[in-house]
Amino acid sequence: MPANVPESIGLLLHDTARAFRYRFDARARGLGVTRQQWRALFHISRNEGLNQAELADRLEVERITLCRMVDRLAEAGLVERRADPRDRRVWRLHLLPAAHAIVDRLEALGKEVEGEVLATLTKDERNQLVDSLERLREALREKDGRPGDARKQVA
């Protein structure tokens, strides 16, 4: 790219996120869960009792794909399906003790990777980056008709 052409912010954000994921995945590989599985575990840990349809929406996957993923997580002793007392067609998802240990390790790995990468910025730059990204995310959510506190959700 010529020096006088600014890089697309969307491409820059995408490439940065991909680099973060790559670094995180390299460290998380030894925990025995795939990226989609650890994303599912994160969402369940923050929203114990959500149903499979809600989790599929959060992970942006088809419900049948999620069903297979939850089957594998259940077979591995990480997730338990519990019947919804109000609707017997619905299964609520809960983490089992082994999954809590994995989520704790994944969170620690995430903090390590983030700390390493953000060490290149000053404290003020980090704060400004976080503030700017939160405002951009909220603006995009509002334009998409999805207002609300996005910090409650994990990508």
Coordinates of N, CA and C in Angstrom, one line a residue, residues 7-94:
E7 N -4.7 3.3 5.9 CA -5.3 1.9 6.0 C -6.7 2.0 6.5
S8 N -7.6 1.2 5.9 CA -9.0 1.1 6.4 C -9.0 0.7 7.9
I9 N -9.9 1.5 8.6 CA -10.0 1.2 10.0 C -10.6 -0.2 10.2
G10 N -11.6 -0.5 9.4 CA -12.2 -1.9 9.5 C -11.1 -3.0 9.3
L11 N -10.3 -2.8 8.3 CA -9.3 -3.8 8.0 C -8.3 -3.8 9.2
L12 N -7.9 -2.7 9.7 CA -6.9 -2.6 10.8 C -7.5 -3.3 12.0
L13 N -8.8 -3.0 12.3 CA -9.4 -3.7 13.5 C -9.5 -5.2 13.3
H14 N -9.9 -5.6 12.1 CA -10.0 -7.0 11.8 C -8.6 -7.7 11.9
D15 N -7.6 -7.1 11.3 CA -6.2 -7.7 11.4 C -5.7 -7.8 12.8
T16 N -6.0 -6.7 13.6 CA -5.5 -6.7 15.0 C -6.3 -7.8 15.8
A17 N -7.6 -7.9 15.6 CA -8.3 -8.9 16.3 C -7.9 -10.3 15.9
R18 N -7.6 -10.5 14.6 CA -7.1 -11.8 14.2 C -5.7 -12.1 14.8
A19 N -4.9 -11.2 14.9 CA -3.6 -11.4 15.5 C -3.7 -11.7 17.0
F20 N -4.6 -11.0 17.7 CA -4.9 -11.4 19.1 C -5.4 -12.8 19.2
R21 N -6.4 -13.2 18.4 CA -6.9 -14.6 18.4 C -5.8 -15.6 18.2
Y22 N -5.0 -15.3 17.2 CA -3.9 -16.3 16.8 C -3.0 -16.5 18.0
R23 N -2.6 -15.4 18.7 CA -1.7 -15.5 19.8 C -2.4 -16.2 21.0
F24 N -3.6 -15.8 21.2 CA -4.4 -16.5 22.3 C -4.6 -18.0 22.0
D25 N -5.0 -18.3 20.8 CA -5.2 -19.7 20.4 C -3.9 -20.5 20.6
A26 N -2.8 -20.0 20.2 CA -1.5 -20.7 20.4 C -1.3 -21.1 21.8
R27 N -1.7 -20.2 22.7 CA -1.5 -20.5 24.2 C -2.6 -21.4 24.7
A28 N -3.8 -21.3 24.2 CA -4.9 -22.1 24.7 C -5.0 -23.5 24.1
R29 N -4.2 -23.7 23.1 CA -4.3 -25.0 22.4 C -4.1 -26.2 23.3
G30 N -3.3 -26.1 24.3 CA -3.0 -27.2 25.3 C -4.2 -27.5 26.2
L31 N -5.2 -26.7 26.3 CA -6.3 -26.9 27.2 C -7.4 -27.9 26.7
G32 N -7.2 -28.3 25.4 CA -8.1 -29.3 24.9 C -9.5 -28.9 24.4
V33 N -9.6 -27.6 24.1 CA -10.9 -27.1 23.6 C -10.6 -26.2 22.4
T34 N -11.5 -26.2 21.4 CA -11.4 -25.5 20.2 C -11.8 -24.0 20.5
R35 N -11.5 -23.1 19.5 CA -11.9 -21.7 19.7 C -13.4 -21.6 19.9
Q36 N -14.2 -22.3 19.1 CA -15.7 -22.2 19.2 C -16.1 -22.8 20.6
Q37 N -15.4 -23.8 21.0 CA -15.8 -24.4 22.3 C -15.4 -23.4 23.5
W38 N -14.2 -22.8 23.4 CA -13.9 -21.9 24.5 C -14.8 -20.7 24.5
R39 N -15.2 -20.2 23.3 CA -16.2 -19.1 23.2 C -17.5 -19.5 23.8
A40 N -17.9 -20.7 23.6 CA -19.2 -21.2 24.2 C -19.1 -21.2 25.7
L41 N -17.9 -21.8 26.2 CA -17.7 -21.8 27.6 C -17.7 -20.4 28.3
F42 N -17.1 -19.5 27.6 CA -17.1 -18.1 28.1 C -18.5 -17.6 28.2
H43 N -19.3 -17.7 27.2 CA -20.7 -17.2 27.2 C -21.5 -17.9 28.3
I44 N -21.4 -19.2 28.4 CA -22.2 -19.9 29.4 C -21.7 -19.5 30.8
S45 N -20.4 -19.3 31.0 CA -19.9 -18.9 32.3 C -20.4 -17.6 32.8
R46 N -20.7 -16.7 31.8 CA -21.2 -15.3 32.1 C -22.7 -15.3 32.1
N47 N -23.3 -16.3 31.6 CA -24.8 -16.4 31.6 C -25.3 -17.8 31.9
E48 N -25.0 -18.3 33.1 CA -25.4 -19.6 33.4 C -26.9 -19.8 33.2
G49 N -27.3 -20.9 32.6 CA -28.7 -21.1 32.4 C -29.2 -20.6 31.1
L50 N -28.4 -20.0 30.2 CA -29.0 -19.6 28.9 C -29.3 -20.8 28.1
N51 N -30.2 -20.7 27.2 CA -30.6 -21.9 26.4 C -29.8 -22.0 25.1
Q52 N -29.9 -23.1 24.5 CA -29.1 -23.3 23.3 C -29.3 -22.4 22.2
A53 N -30.6 -21.9 22.0 CA -30.9 -21.0 20.9 C -30.2 -19.6 21.2
E54 N -30.2 -19.2 22.5 CA -29.6 -17.9 22.9 C -28.1 -18.0 22.6
L55 N -27.5 -19.2 23.0 CA -26.0 -19.4 22.8 C -25.7 -19.4 21.3
A56 N -26.5 -20.0 20.5 CA -26.3 -20.0 19.0 C -26.3 -18.6 18.5
D57 N -27.2 -17.8 18.9 CA -27.3 -16.4 18.5 C -26.0 -15.6 18.9
R58 N -25.6 -15.8 20.1 CA -24.4 -15.1 20.6 C -23.1 -15.5 19.9
L59 N -23.0 -16.8 19.5 CA -21.9 -17.3 18.8 C -22.0 -17.1 17.3
E60 N -23.2 -16.7 16.9 CA -23.5 -16.5 15.4 C -23.2 -17.8 14.6
V61 N -23.8 -18.9 15.2 CA -23.7 -20.2 14.5 C -25.1 -20.7 14.3
E62 N -25.3 -21.7 13.4 CA -26.6 -22.3 13.3 C -26.9 -23.2 14.5
R63 N -28.2 -23.4 14.8 CA -28.6 -24.1 16.0 C -28.1 -25.6 15.9
I64 N -28.1 -26.2 14.8 CA -27.7 -27.6 14.7 C -26.2 -27.7 14.9
T65 N -25.4 -26.7 14.5 CA -24.0 -26.6 14.7 C -23.7 -26.5 16.2
L66 N -24.5 -25.6 16.9 CA -24.3 -25.5 18.3 C -24.7 -26.8 19.0
C67 N -25.8 -27.4 18.6 CA -26.2 -28.6 19.2 C -25.1 -29.7 19.3
R68 N -24.4 -29.8 18.1 CA -23.3 -30.8 18.1 C -22.2 -30.3 19.0
M69 N -21.9 -29.0 19.0 CA -20.8 -28.5 19.9 C -21.2 -28.8 21.3
V70 N -22.4 -28.5 21.7 CA -22.8 -28.8 23.1 C -22.8 -30.3 23.4
D71 N -23.1 -31.1 22.4 CA -23.0 -32.6 22.6 C -21.6 -32.9 23.0
R72 N -20.6 -32.4 22.3 CA -19.2 -32.7 22.5 C -18.7 -32.2 23.9
L73 N -19.2 -31.0 24.2 CA -18.8 -30.4 25.5 C -19.4 -31.2 26.7
A74 N -20.7 -31.7 26.5 CA -21.3 -32.5 27.5 C -20.6 -33.9 27.6
E75 N -20.2 -34.5 26.4 CA -19.5 -35.7 26.5 C -18.1 -35.6 27.2
A76 N -17.5 -34.4 27.1 CA -16.2 -34.1 27.7 C -16.4 -33.8 29.2
G77 N -17.6 -33.8 29.7 CA -17.8 -33.4 31.1 C -17.6 -32.0 31.4
L78 N -17.9 -31.1 30.5 CA -17.7 -29.7 30.7 C -19.0 -28.9 30.8
V79 N -20.1 -29.4 30.2 CA -21.4 -28.7 30.1 C -22.5 -29.7 30.5
E80 N -23.5 -29.2 31.1 CA -24.6 -30.0 31.5 C -25.9 -29.3 30.9
R81 N -26.7 -30.1 30.3 CA -28.0 -29.6 29.9 C -29.0 -29.9 31.0
R82 N -29.8 -28.8 31.4 CA -30.9 -29.0 32.3 C -32.2 -28.6 31.7
A83 N -33.2 -29.3 32.0 CA -34.5 -29.0 31.5 C -35.0 -27.7 32.0
D84 N -35.6 -26.9 31.2 CA -36.2 -25.6 31.6 C -37.5 -26.0 32.4
P85 N -37.7 -25.5 33.6 CA -38.9 -25.9 34.3 C -40.2 -25.3 33.7
R86 N -40.1 -24.2 32.9 CA -41.2 -23.6 32.3 C -41.5 -24.1 30.9
D87 N -40.6 -24.8 30.3 CA -40.8 -25.2 28.9 C -39.9 -26.5 28.7
R88 N -40.6 -27.6 28.6 CA -39.8 -28.9 28.6 C -39.1 -29.1 27.2
R89 N -39.4 -28.2 26.2 CA -38.7 -28.3 24.9 C -37.3 -27.6 25.0
V90 N -37.1 -26.8 26.0 CA -35.9 -26.0 26.1 C -34.9 -26.6 27.1
W91 N -33.6 -26.5 26.7 CA -32.5 -27.0 27.6 C -31.7 -25.8 28.0
R92 N -31.5 -25.7 29.3 CA -30.6 -24.6 29.9 C -29.2 -25.2 30.0
L93 N -28.2 -24.4 29.7 CA -26.8 -24.8 29.8 C -26.1 -24.3 31.0
H94 N -25.4 -25.2 31.6 CA -24.6 -24.9 32.9 C -23.2 -25.6 32.8

